[in-house]
Amino acid sequence: MGIKNIIIGLCLGIYTFCGCSNEPLQPIRSGEIWPDNNGEHINAHGGGVMYHDGTYYWFGENKCDTTSSAMVGVMCYSSRNLTDWKNEGVALSVVDNDSSDIARGCILERPKVIYNAKTGKFVMWFHLELKGKGYAAARAGVAVSDTPAGPYRFIRSGRVNAGKLPVNMDGQAVAVLDTLNAKNYEKWWTPEWTDAVNKGLIVKRDLDGGQMSRDMTLYVDEDGKAYHIYSSEENLTLQIAELSDDYLHTGNYVRVAPAGHNEAPAIFKKDGTYWMITSGCTGWAPNEARMFSSSSIFGPWSQHPNPCVGPKSELTFGGQSTYILKVEGKKDAFIFMADIWRPEHPSDARYIWLPVQFKEGIPYVEWMDNWTLDFFQ
Ligand code: DGJ
């Protein structure tokens, strides 16, 4: 083989490796069946996407046909172009041992994975409910792997930040907290109860045992610091917790939108502003999305109107937020990811992926039957 052929071969290799082929971009069709490399509908619900070394890894809940409980675990799919997805198998498997926290039949939801550049480990956090206990445990679970697709090794699960008060509760607020007596607020949903929740009634209740942690996401900031964002306090208040260099909780956390009843947090940052999209709490049924912004991850956060616009925007187009994916190599390119749940046939739940657009700097999301990634410049 001549030197010319070797150079051509090398160039072609690099070209293919970079995913710069001339193949036409494939459309993203929200709500339809999304086949993987085996022709099977992608099974990665409530998920998130991690980008590592030129490849996107999509992690999500494996849903079976008849129950929303975890019968398999967390799935991983990989792609270099965000439209062709290879099934990488089960990244974190549930266990055939009822004394395990992640026993087959537990509830394992909304897994997210981040890469820790300091330790070289891939870290997965997820919402865990113990088998047979409904949604009472409200735990966060953590697992690690040396490779992006796994398998991940389960470390532990539990409530978070036990013994710690939120850092955005000042001395005066702590003094008010001291006066709250749970016995006076046994009846839920009264104005007095809402006011007490706002002031930290449930933070106080869970202070010793740790704060509840259900719907969740992870966010790694530009400085490598990571945060765990989760629905806490009986799903009434979001909390944002700082993670340590090992991506475990430091004990520093803030409350966001107390008594605001937010689930399904998804976050991104643009031009120094953090934007967070959430849902309300209506089980598997869709509701209207909410949006918050802040110039600091620890707040204060302000609320904006529903970011979704157009038909069915009042129901998030039938879906519920799960993640906001940054498209690598494109400026200000973010994809809003949501799930259209099918609780009567959970494995048939569908995905919504729509570009985040901006008007006067404010994000909005509009339904498109199909679109391609060249939507982003
Ligand atoms: C809404 C949450 O966002 C989902 O992850 C799941 O926990 C359902 N509620 C269960 O009803």
XYZ file of C-alpha atoms and ligand atoms in Angstrom:
388
model
C 0.000 0.000 0.000
C 1.465 3.383 -1.029
C 1.882 6.314 1.330
C -0.993 8.106 -0.487
C -3.399 5.244 0.271
C -2.285 5.132 3.897
C -2.973 8.878 4.273
C -6.392 8.547 2.575
C -7.209 5.571 4.826
C -6.181 7.485 7.954
C -8.238 10.527 6.936
C -11.293 8.358 6.268
C -10.841 6.670 9.652
C -10.647 9.992 11.494
C -13.601 11.306 9.469
C -15.768 8.303 10.388
C -14.538 8.331 14.003
C -15.581 11.982 14.331
C -19.043 11.120 13.125
C -18.579 13.597 10.240
C -20.056 11.329 7.573
C -22.279 12.678 4.820
C -25.239 10.564 5.886
C -28.395 12.684 6.011
C -29.421 13.722 9.508
C -32.204 11.552 10.822
C -35.346 13.224 12.134
C -36.203 13.221 15.818
C -39.875 12.310 16.097
C -41.197 12.797 19.607
C -43.904 10.412 20.732
C -43.079 7.692 18.192
C -41.318 4.333 18.583
C -37.556 4.919 18.750
C -35.789 1.729 17.632
C -32.296 0.917 18.939
C -29.639 -0.987 16.945
C -31.672 -4.189 17.447
C -34.861 -2.607 16.132
C -36.408 -2.541 19.618
C -37.969 0.538 21.203
C -35.405 2.220 23.446
C -36.134 1.321 27.059
C -34.551 4.141 29.087
C -37.242 6.155 30.831
C -36.915 9.026 33.302
C -33.361 9.190 32.094
C -30.504 11.493 31.327
C -27.600 11.662 28.908
C -23.884 11.876 29.709
C -21.355 12.895 27.071
C -17.919 11.316 27.357
C -15.051 11.118 24.851
C -17.171 11.746 21.756
C -20.040 9.453 22.754
C -23.389 10.178 24.336
C -24.584 7.640 26.924
C -28.300 7.594 27.625
C -29.227 6.031 30.970
C -32.803 5.379 32.004
C -35.240 3.103 33.752
C -35.935 -0.218 32.084
C -39.718 -0.509 32.165
C -41.335 -3.896 31.661
C -44.760 -4.498 30.108
C -46.909 -4.857 33.184
C -45.468 -2.960 36.149
C -43.640 0.283 36.782
C -41.475 -1.424 39.410
C -37.856 -2.198 38.537
C -37.621 -5.768 37.237
C -34.353 -5.231 35.335
C -32.589 -2.031 36.405
C -30.974 0.886 34.634
C -30.344 0.604 30.893
C -27.576 2.271 28.929
C -27.602 3.168 25.220
C -24.747 4.840 23.362
C -24.650 7.070 20.314
C -22.232 9.370 18.558
C -24.904 11.314 16.675
C -27.902 11.355 19.075
C -30.127 9.473 16.637
C -28.531 5.997 16.207
C -28.588 4.284 19.595
C -26.774 1.080 20.485
C -28.132 -0.968 23.357
C -25.214 -1.284 25.817
C -27.275 -3.491 28.135
C -28.070 -3.194 31.817
C -25.816 -0.626 33.489
C -27.101 -1.276 37.001
C -28.945 -4.484 37.653
C -31.534 -5.092 40.340
C -30.694 -8.021 42.616
C -32.497 -11.323 43.327
C -32.259 -10.855 47.055
C -35.106 -9.243 48.965
C -32.751 -7.973 51.647
C -30.926 -5.826 49.093
C -31.939 -2.167 48.781
C -32.174 -2.736 45.035
C -34.131 -5.995 45.173
C -35.943 -6.931 41.966
C -39.366 -5.276 42.267
C -38.119 -2.163 44.053
C -38.891 1.245 42.536
C -35.794 2.650 40.866
C -36.426 5.880 39.009
C -34.766 8.777 37.198
C -31.149 7.544 37.120
C -28.496 10.060 36.062
C -24.778 9.516 35.519
C -21.930 12.009 35.739
C -18.212 11.593 35.164
C -15.903 12.581 37.978
C -12.718 13.856 36.323
C -10.901 13.919 39.691
C -11.461 10.242 40.511
C -11.899 8.889 36.975
C -15.136 7.187 38.112
C -18.588 7.339 36.568
C -21.138 8.031 39.283
C -24.836 7.157 39.049
C -27.438 8.573 41.413
C -31.094 7.536 41.289
C -34.352 7.665 43.212
C -34.930 4.469 45.156
C -37.980 3.089 46.925
C -37.585 -0.147 48.841
C -39.479 -3.182 47.554
C -42.993 -3.485 48.962
C -42.915 -0.100 50.719
C -44.611 2.053 48.089
C -43.053 5.507 47.941
C -42.325 5.754 51.684
C -38.544 5.331 51.700
C -37.810 8.368 49.474
C -34.121 7.521 49.175
C -31.278 8.413 46.870
C -29.135 5.518 45.676
C -25.582 5.680 44.353
C -23.531 3.323 42.174
C -20.118 3.638 40.497
C -18.262 2.267 37.518
C -14.823 2.614 35.936
C -16.345 2.587 32.462
C -19.168 4.749 31.128
C -21.612 2.018 30.132
C -21.033 0.021 33.298
C -21.722 -2.357 34.874
C -22.212 -0.073 37.885
C -21.577 -1.328 41.413
C -24.284 -0.363 43.894
C -22.778 1.438 46.911
C -25.682 2.412 49.164
C -29.000 4.235 49.452
C -30.538 6.508 52.022
C -32.110 9.813 52.861
C -29.749 12.752 52.360
C -28.101 15.450 54.465
C -29.148 14.034 57.844
C -28.652 16.462 60.715
C -28.119 19.429 58.384
C -30.247 22.518 58.006
C -30.516 24.177 54.575
C -27.859 26.830 54.053
C -30.480 29.279 52.792
C -32.276 29.212 56.135
C -30.910 32.131 58.131
C -30.888 32.517 61.920
C -34.331 34.095 61.898
C -35.788 31.263 59.804
C -34.182 28.705 62.115
C -35.757 30.492 65.093
C -39.177 30.243 63.354
C -38.507 26.558 62.639
C -37.916 25.982 66.347
C -41.439 27.224 67.075
C -43.165 24.871 64.583
C -44.966 22.064 66.363
C -46.011 19.196 64.079
C -49.033 18.457 66.281
C -50.585 21.754 65.147
C -50.397 20.781 61.493
C -51.746 17.261 61.298
C -54.342 18.247 58.671
C -52.664 18.697 55.271
C -53.491 21.282 52.590
C -54.883 23.923 54.937
C -53.419 27.447 54.498
C -51.762 27.117 57.940
C -50.180 23.801 56.974
C -48.909 25.250 53.643
C -47.409 28.177 55.522
C -45.726 25.811 57.978
C -44.345 23.657 55.122
C -43.018 26.844 53.566
C -41.254 27.611 56.828
C -39.690 24.152 57.002
C -42.126 21.912 58.889
C -40.968 18.817 56.968
C -37.285 19.783 56.963
C -37.590 19.774 60.745
C -39.468 16.455 60.819
C -36.727 14.819 58.709
C -33.738 16.570 60.232
C -32.402 13.568 62.152
C -33.233 10.843 59.612
C -32.273 12.823 56.524
C -34.229 14.681 53.886
C -36.493 12.791 51.470
C -35.163 12.434 47.932
C -37.433 11.393 45.047
C -37.488 12.740 41.450
C -33.957 13.873 40.745
C -31.285 15.060 38.391
C -27.546 15.760 38.593
C -25.667 18.768 37.321
C -21.922 19.263 36.880
C -20.952 22.916 36.759
C -18.128 24.377 34.684
C -15.787 24.155 37.679
C -16.427 20.406 38.009
C -18.546 20.812 41.146
C -21.599 18.592 41.050
C -25.087 19.031 42.471
C -27.983 16.710 43.248
C -31.383 18.295 42.630
C -34.342 16.393 44.035
C -37.968 16.608 45.114
C -37.968 16.545 48.879
C -40.274 17.251 51.804
C -43.083 14.953 50.544
C -42.521 16.284 46.990
C -43.500 19.734 48.209
C -40.109 21.419 47.998
C -37.090 21.002 45.754
C -33.686 20.814 47.339
C -30.333 21.355 45.659
C -27.444 19.621 47.406
C -23.759 20.142 46.808
C -21.685 17.018 46.126
C -18.110 16.554 47.334
C -15.031 15.808 45.229
C -16.189 12.169 45.344
C -19.656 13.212 44.190
C -21.207 12.330 47.556
C -23.238 14.791 49.670
C -21.303 17.478 51.555
C -24.251 18.438 53.785
C -24.679 21.831 52.096
C -28.055 22.224 50.474
C -30.733 24.804 49.740
C -34.510 24.677 49.487
C -36.092 25.914 46.253
C -39.750 26.893 45.810
C -40.890 25.733 49.278
C -44.365 24.178 49.189
C -44.359 24.657 45.387
C -44.982 20.936 44.654
C -42.353 20.404 41.938
C -41.160 17.112 40.453
C -39.019 16.060 37.492
C -36.257 18.713 37.710
C -34.120 19.280 34.606
C -31.431 21.974 34.445
C -29.041 23.737 32.115
C -26.879 26.847 32.186
C -26.558 29.518 29.514
C -24.591 32.758 29.715
C -24.155 32.423 33.468
C -27.849 31.800 34.180
C -29.128 28.462 35.467
C -32.503 27.457 34.045
C -34.541 24.713 35.634
C -37.686 23.145 34.174
C -39.890 21.028 36.430
C -43.380 19.539 36.483
C -46.195 19.595 38.973
C -47.113 16.437 40.899
C -49.872 14.410 39.218
C -48.447 10.890 39.261
C -47.979 9.515 35.729
C -50.426 12.027 34.221
C -48.989 15.065 32.446
C -49.358 18.567 33.816
C -48.083 22.059 33.062
C -44.304 22.538 33.211
C -42.760 25.206 35.396
C -39.519 27.129 34.900
C -37.109 28.826 37.301
C -33.886 30.771 36.849
C -31.021 31.905 39.011
C -27.567 33.391 38.593
C -26.307 31.049 41.311
C -27.090 27.367 41.674
C -27.824 27.954 45.348
C -30.333 30.657 44.430
C -32.331 32.700 44.980
C -34.416 31.189 42.182
C -37.230 33.081 40.506
C -40.186 31.493 38.783
C -41.146 32.183 35.157
C -44.272 31.206 33.207
C -44.628 27.749 31.637
C -41.754 27.419 29.114
C -43.858 25.275 26.747
C -45.781 27.112 24.050
C -48.428 26.161 21.482
C -50.977 23.327 21.399
C -50.908 21.015 24.440
C -48.314 23.250 26.096
C -50.506 23.282 29.222
C -49.770 19.531 29.498
C -46.092 19.629 28.470
C -47.238 18.046 25.163
C -48.352 14.974 27.126
C -44.969 14.471 28.781
C -42.991 15.182 31.930
C -39.493 16.676 31.980
C -36.543 14.409 32.700
C -33.336 16.074 31.462
C -31.929 18.918 29.416
C -29.199 17.677 27.137
C -26.403 19.929 25.937
C -25.471 19.166 22.321
C -21.676 19.148 22.138
C -19.878 21.329 19.644
C -22.870 23.590 18.988
C -23.439 26.937 20.635
C -26.407 27.275 22.948
C -27.816 23.940 21.769
C -29.964 22.243 24.388
C -32.544 19.482 24.018
C -35.520 19.302 26.367
C -36.120 15.615 27.162
C -39.424 14.413 28.584
C -41.317 11.141 29.067
C -44.809 10.357 27.862
C -45.640 7.771 30.516
C -47.842 4.765 29.738
C -48.496 3.318 33.224
C -50.851 0.669 31.780
C -48.013 -0.557 29.519
C -44.856 1.006 30.987
C -42.345 -0.289 28.389
C -44.300 1.510 25.678
C -43.725 4.934 27.256
C -42.516 7.401 24.632
C -39.925 10.153 24.500
C -40.204 13.842 23.753
C -37.022 15.550 22.567
C -37.461 19.153 21.505
C -34.941 21.953 21.011
C -34.827 24.660 23.657
C -35.335 27.990 21.876
C -34.767 31.476 23.221
C -36.746 34.676 22.932
C -35.052 37.734 24.399
C -32.851 35.356 26.351
C -35.763 33.422 27.903
C -35.990 29.700 27.044
C -39.098 28.222 25.512
C -40.054 24.836 24.076
C -42.363 24.351 21.102
C -43.729 21.075 19.748
C -42.319 19.871 16.434
C -43.565 16.659 14.795
C -40.039 16.082 13.589
C -36.811 18.023 13.478
C -33.137 17.411 12.798
C -30.038 18.447 14.698
C -29.121 21.056 12.079
C -31.851 23.084 13.764
C -28.907 24.173 15.906
C -26.359 26.340 14.087
C -44.120 11.173 38.938
C -42.641 11.031 38.913
O -42.104 12.067 38.175
C -42.268 9.696 38.318
O -40.887 9.576 38.266
C -42.908 8.634 39.151
O -42.365 8.671 40.441
C -44.398 8.840 39.197
N -44.705 10.153 39.712
C -45.075 7.814 40.055
O -46.439 8.107 40.156
